[in-house]
mmCIF file of N, CA and C in Angstrom:
data_model
loop_
_atom_site.group_PDB
_atom_site.id
_atom_site.type_symbol
_atom_site.label_atom_id
_atom_site.label_comp_id
_atom_site.label_asym_id
_atom_site.label_seq_id
_atom_site.Cartn_x
_atom_site.Cartn_y
_atom_site.Cartn_z
ATOM 1 N N MET A 1 0.845 -1.178 0.000
ATOM 2 C CA MET A 1 0.000 0.000 0.000
ATOM 3 C C MET A 1 0.892 1.244 0.000
ATOM 4 N N GLU A 2 0.563 2.165 -0.876
ATOM 5 C CA GLU A 2 1.282 3.430 -0.925
ATOM 6 C C GLU A 2 0.743 4.347 0.164
ATOM 7 N N THR A 3 1.631 5.098 0.826
ATOM 8 C CA THR A 3 1.212 5.985 1.907
ATOM 9 C C THR A 3 1.633 7.422 1.618
ATOM 10 N N ARG A 4 1.056 8.320 2.386
ATOM 11 C CA ARG A 4 1.441 9.731 2.344
ATOM 12 C C ARG A 4 1.506 10.254 3.764
ATOM 13 N N LYS A 5 2.263 11.319 3.941
ATOM 14 C CA LYS A 5 2.378 11.952 5.253
ATOM 15 C C LYS A 5 1.100 12.752 5.515
ATOM 16 N N THR A 6 0.613 12.706 6.731
ATOM 17 C CA THR A 6 -0.581 13.468 7.082
ATOM 18 C C THR A 6 -0.244 14.957 7.185
ATOM 19 N N THR A 7 -1.251 15.787 6.955
ATOM 20 C CA THR A 7 -1.083 17.228 7.128
ATOM 21 C C THR A 7 -1.112 17.545 8.620
ATOM 22 N N GLU A 8 -0.699 18.750 8.969
ATOM 23 C CA GLU A 8 -0.747 19.163 10.378
ATOM 24 C C GLU A 8 -2.171 19.127 10.903
ATOM 25 N N LEU A 9 -3.121 19.592 10.091
ATOM 26 C CA LEU A 9 -4.525 19.588 10.505
ATOM 27 C C LEU A 9 -5.030 18.166 10.719
ATOM 28 N N GLU A 10 -4.709 17.270 9.801
ATOM 29 C CA GLU A 10 -5.126 15.879 9.960
ATOM 30 C C GLU A 10 -4.541 15.292 11.241
ATOM 31 N N GLN A 11 -3.273 15.510 11.470
ATOM 32 C CA GLN A 11 -2.606 14.976 12.658
ATOM 33 C C GLN A 11 -3.289 15.494 13.928
ATOM 34 N N GLU A 12 -3.536 16.807 13.974
ATOM 35 C CA GLU A 12 -4.189 17.408 15.139
ATOM 36 C C GLU A 12 -5.595 16.835 15.346
ATOM 37 N N ALA A 13 -6.356 16.740 14.264
ATOM 38 C CA ALA A 13 -7.733 16.243 14.363
ATOM 39 C C ALA A 13 -7.774 14.772 14.763
ATOM 40 N N PHE A 14 -6.898 13.960 14.201
ATOM 41 C CA PHE A 14 -6.905 12.531 14.512
ATOM 42 C C PHE A 14 -6.518 12.284 15.967
ATOM 43 N N GLU A 15 -5.539 13.027 16.458
ATOM 44 C CA GLU A 15 -5.152 12.899 17.872
ATOM 45 C C GLU A 15 -6.309 13.348 18.770
ATOM 46 N N TYR A 16 -6.958 14.456 18.389
ATOM 47 C CA TYR A 16 -8.111 14.946 19.144
ATOM 48 C C TYR A 16 -9.216 13.889 19.172
ATOM 49 N N LEU A 17 -9.491 13.282 18.013
ATOM 50 C CA LEU A 17 -10.548 12.274 17.946
ATOM 51 C C LEU A 17 -10.209 11.032 18.761
ATOM 52 N N ASN A 18 -8.954 10.628 18.786
ATOM 53 C CA ASN A 18 -8.565 9.507 19.643
ATOM 54 C C ASN A 18 -8.830 9.841 21.109
ATOM 55 N N ASP A 19 -8.456 11.059 21.517
ATOM 56 C CA ASP A 19 -8.685 11.476 22.903
ATOM 57 C C ASP A 19 -10.182 11.539 23.216
ATOM 58 N N LEU A 20 -10.957 12.070 22.278
ATOM 59 C CA LEU A 20 -12.406 12.152 22.469
ATOM 60 C C LEU A 20 -13.002 10.758 22.611
ATOM 61 N N ARG A 21 -12.560 9.841 21.785
ATOM 62 C CA ARG A 21 -13.036 8.452 21.850
ATOM 63 C C ARG A 21 -12.734 7.843 23.212
ATOM 64 N N GLU A 22 -11.502 8.030 23.678
ATOM 65 C CA GLU A 22 -11.098 7.471 24.977
ATOM 66 C C GLU A 22 -11.887 8.077 26.130
ATOM 67 N N SER A 23 -12.303 9.340 25.976
ATOM 68 C CA SER A 23 -13.047 10.009 27.052
ATOM 69 C C SER A 23 -14.448 9.432 27.222
ATOM 70 N N GLY A 24 -15.014 8.891 26.142
ATOM 71 C CA GLY A 24 -16.367 8.342 26.206
ATOM 72 C C GLY A 24 -17.454 9.394 26.240
ATOM 73 N N ILE A 25 -17.111 10.641 25.979
ATOM 74 C CA ILE A 25 -18.077 11.738 26.035
ATOM 75 C C ILE A 25 -19.193 11.570 25.004
ATOM 76 N N THR A 26 -18.850 11.063 23.838
ATOM 77 C CA THR A 26 -19.840 10.942 22.771
ATOM 78 C C THR A 26 -19.560 9.700 21.932
ATOM 79 N N ASN A 27 -20.599 9.213 21.286
ATOM 80 C CA ASN A 27 -20.443 8.202 20.253
ATOM 81 C C ASN A 27 -19.702 8.899 19.120
ATOM 82 N N MET A 28 -18.761 8.240 18.489
ATOM 83 C CA MET A 28 -17.925 8.908 17.502
ATOM 84 C C MET A 28 -18.697 9.348 16.267
ATOM 85 N N PHE A 29 -19.858 8.784 16.004
ATOM 86 C CA PHE A 29 -20.679 9.285 14.903
ATOM 87 C C PHE A 29 -21.214 10.682 15.208
ATOM 88 N N GLY A 30 -21.161 11.100 16.466
ATOM 89 C CA GLY A 30 -21.583 12.439 16.871
ATOM 90 C C GLY A 30 -20.426 13.363 17.168
ATOM 91 N N ALA A 31 -19.255 13.051 16.678
ATOM 92 C CA ALA A 31 -18.048 13.823 17.010
ATOM 93 C C ALA A 31 -17.868 15.087 16.178
ATOM 94 N N ARG A 32 -18.564 15.210 15.058
ATOM 95 C CA ARG A 32 -18.343 16.380 14.195
ATOM 96 C C ARG A 32 -18.538 17.710 14.914
ATOM 97 N N PRO A 33 -19.598 17.897 15.712
ATOM 98 C CA PRO A 33 -19.738 19.187 16.410
ATOM 99 C C PRO A 33 -18.572 19.493 17.359
ATOM 100 N N TYR A 34 -17.991 18.465 17.948
ATOM 101 C CA TYR A 34 -16.836 18.673 18.828
ATOM 102 C C TYR A 34 -15.641 19.178 18.021
ATOM 103 N N LEU A 35 -15.416 18.586 16.856
ATOM 104 C CA LEU A 35 -14.337 19.062 15.980
ATOM 105 C C LEU A 35 -14.588 20.502 15.557
ATOM 106 N N MET A 36 -15.831 20.796 15.198
ATOM 107 C CA MET A 36 -16.179 22.142 14.748
ATOM 108 C C MET A 36 -15.879 23.172 15.827
ATOM 109 N N GLU A 37 -16.299 22.883 17.042
ATOM 110 C CA GLU A 37 -16.127 23.856 18.123
ATOM 111 C C GLU A 37 -14.694 23.914 18.636
ATOM 112 N N ASP A 38 -14.111 22.772 18.944
ATOM 113 C CA ASP A 38 -12.804 22.762 19.602
ATOM 114 C C ASP A 38 -11.636 23.042 18.660
ATOM 115 N N LEU A 39 -11.797 22.721 17.369
ATOM 116 C CA LEU A 39 -10.720 22.996 16.412
ATOM 117 C C LEU A 39 -11.097 24.116 15.440
ATOM 118 N N ASN A 40 -12.256 24.750 15.687
ATOM 119 C CA ASN A 40 -12.722 25.878 14.885
ATOM 120 C C ASN A 40 -12.792 25.527 13.394
ATOM 121 N N LEU A 41 -13.507 24.460 13.082
ATOM 122 C CA LEU A 41 -13.632 23.984 11.708
ATOM 123 C C LEU A 41 -15.055 24.154 11.212
ATOM 124 N N ASP A 42 -15.209 24.315 9.893
ATOM 125 C CA ASP A 42 -16.564 24.356 9.347
ATOM 126 C C ASP A 42 -17.106 22.922 9.271
ATOM 127 N N LYS A 43 -18.408 22.825 9.046
ATOM 128 C CA LYS A 43 -19.100 21.533 9.068
ATOM 129 C C LYS A 43 -18.523 20.557 8.046
ATOM 130 N N ASN A 44 -18.232 21.028 6.845
ATOM 131 C CA ASN A 44 -17.727 20.181 5.779
ATOM 132 C C ASN A 44 -16.346 19.612 6.112
ATOM 133 N N LYS A 45 -15.436 20.483 6.543
ATOM 134 C CA LYS A 45 -14.077 20.032 6.851
ATOM 135 C C LYS A 45 -14.081 19.081 8.051
ATOM 136 N N ALA A 46 -14.882 19.391 9.064
ATOM 137 C CA ALA A 46 -14.967 18.519 10.243
ATOM 138 C C ALA A 46 -15.502 17.145 9.840
ATOM 139 N N GLY A 47 -16.493 17.115 8.950
ATOM 140 C CA GLY A 47 -17.048 15.849 8.485
ATOM 141 C C GLY A 47 -16.031 15.026 7.709
ATOM 142 N N LYS A 48 -15.268 15.684 6.846
ATOM 143 C CA LYS A 48 -14.237 14.983 6.075
ATOM 144 C C LYS A 48 -13.160 14.408 6.996
ATOM 145 N N LEU A 49 -12.743 15.190 7.983
ATOM 146 C CA LEU A 49 -11.716 14.703 8.922
ATOM 147 C C LEU A 49 -12.230 13.526 9.731
ATOM 148 N N LEU A 50 -13.467 13.609 10.192
ATOM 149 C CA LEU A 50 -14.048 12.508 10.964
ATOM 150 C C LEU A 50 -14.149 11.249 10.112
ATOM 151 N N SER A 51 -14.616 11.387 8.893
ATOM 152 C CA SER A 51 -14.732 10.243 7.999
ATOM 153 C C SER A 51 -13.362 9.611 7.720
ATOM 154 N N THR A 52 -12.379 10.449 7.472
ATOM 155 C CA THR A 52 -11.025 9.942 7.229
ATOM 156 C C THR A 52 -10.482 9.243 8.460
ATOM 157 N N TRP A 53 -10.677 9.829 9.639
ATOM 158 C CA TRP A 53 -10.207 9.208 10.886
ATOM 159 C C TRP A 53 -10.820 7.825 11.050
ATOM 160 N N MET A 54 -12.109 7.698 10.728
ATOM 161 C CA MET A 54 -12.771 6.398 10.848
ATOM 162 C C MET A 54 -12.141 5.369 9.902
ATOM 163 N N LYS A 55 -11.702 5.812 8.728
ATOM 164 C CA LYS A 55 -11.073 4.909 7.767
ATOM 165 C C LYS A 55 -9.680 4.464 8.205
ATOM 166 N N VAL A 56 -8.955 5.344 8.883
ATOM 167 C CA VAL A 56 -7.549 5.062 9.207
ATOM 168 C C VAL A 56 -7.333 4.845 10.704
ATOM 169 N N PHE A 57 -8.410 4.694 11.473
ATOM 170 C CA PHE A 57 -8.318 4.616 12.934
ATOM 171 C C PHE A 57 -7.175 3.720 13.400
ATOM 172 N N ASN A 58 -6.436 4.246 14.363
ATOM 173 C CA ASN A 58 -5.320 3.529 14.971
ATOM 174 C C ASN A 58 -5.374 3.804 16.475
ATOM 175 N N PRO A 59 -5.661 2.800 17.300
ATOM 176 C CA PRO A 59 -5.795 3.035 18.735
ATOM 177 C C PRO A 59 -4.517 3.563 19.385
ATOM 178 N N GLU A 60 -3.361 3.315 18.774
ATOM 179 C CA GLU A 60 -2.101 3.830 19.320
ATOM 180 C C GLU A 60 -1.866 5.283 18.930
ATOM 181 N N GLY A 61 -2.668 5.803 18.021
ATOM 182 C CA GLY A 61 -2.537 7.200 17.623
ATOM 183 C C GLY A 61 -1.423 7.458 16.634
ATOM 184 N N ASP A 62 -0.973 6.442 15.928
ATOM 185 C CA ASP A 62 0.097 6.610 14.949
ATOM 186 C C ASP A 62 -0.509 7.010 13.609
ATOM 187 N N TYR A 63 -0.519 8.310 13.335
ATOM 188 C CA TYR A 63 -1.124 8.828 12.120
ATOM 189 C C TYR A 63 -0.130 9.603 11.268
ATOM 190 N N GLU A 64 1.152 9.339 11.430
ATOM 191 C CA GLU A 64 2.139 10.086 10.656
ATOM 192 C C GLU A 64 1.965 9.825 9.163
ATOM 193 N N TYR A 65 1.649 8.575 8.816
ATOM 194 C CA TYR A 65 1.428 8.201 7.422
ATOM 195 C C TYR A 65 0.101 7.458 7.310
ATOM 196 N N ILE A 66 -0.650 7.782 6.246
ATOM 197 C CA ILE A 66 -1.914 7.099 5.978
ATOM 198 C C ILE A 66 -1.957 6.715 4.500
ATOM 199 N N ASP A 67 -2.978 5.984 4.117
ATOM 200 C CA ASP A 67 -3.158 5.530 2.738
ATOM 201 C C ASP A 67 -3.114 6.729 1.773
ATOM 202 N N ALA A 68 -2.276 6.619 0.751
ATOM 203 C CA ALA A 68 -2.094 7.703 -0.217
ATOM 204 C C ALA A 68 -3.348 7.981 -1.039
ATOM 205 N N ASN A 69 -4.282 7.046 -1.085
ATOM 206 C CA ASN A 69 -5.504 7.227 -1.856
ATOM 207 C C ASN A 69 -6.544 8.088 -1.148
ATOM 208 N N ILE A 70 -6.293 8.440 0.096
ATOM 209 C CA ILE A 70 -7.235 9.247 0.859
ATOM 210 C C ILE A 70 -6.966 10.718 0.567
ATOM 211 N N GLU A 71 -8.050 11.467 0.292
ATOM 212 C CA GLU A 71 -7.955 12.887 -0.025
ATOM 213 C C GLU A 71 -7.205 13.658 1.062
ATOM 214 N N ILE A 72 -6.340 14.567 0.645
ATOM 215 C CA ILE A 72 -5.595 15.419 1.583
ATOM 216 C C ILE A 72 -6.532 16.501 2.111
ATOM 217 N N ILE A 73 -6.541 16.675 3.431
ATOM 218 C CA ILE A 73 -7.375 17.696 4.065
ATOM 219 C C ILE A 73 -6.460 18.716 4.727
ATOM 220 N N LYS A 74 -6.550 19.957 4.273
ATOM 221 C CA LYS A 74 -5.695 21.038 4.799
ATOM 222 C C LYS A 74 -6.526 22.042 5.541
#
């Protein structure tokens, strides 16, 4: 599988989502509003980041490289 380096925004969002998941505050399908508020993102970008995180989820939080076929989110 070909990989690419994650963007700074992706890295920040994925780490945030891992922490949110561990906290148990919300079901992860309801995480978009948390991304919007805490990372100051619009609805579309927060949704794309959440969807991508679900595709590449790693419980250890290793998101330096992900599948190269996944759209880059800046």
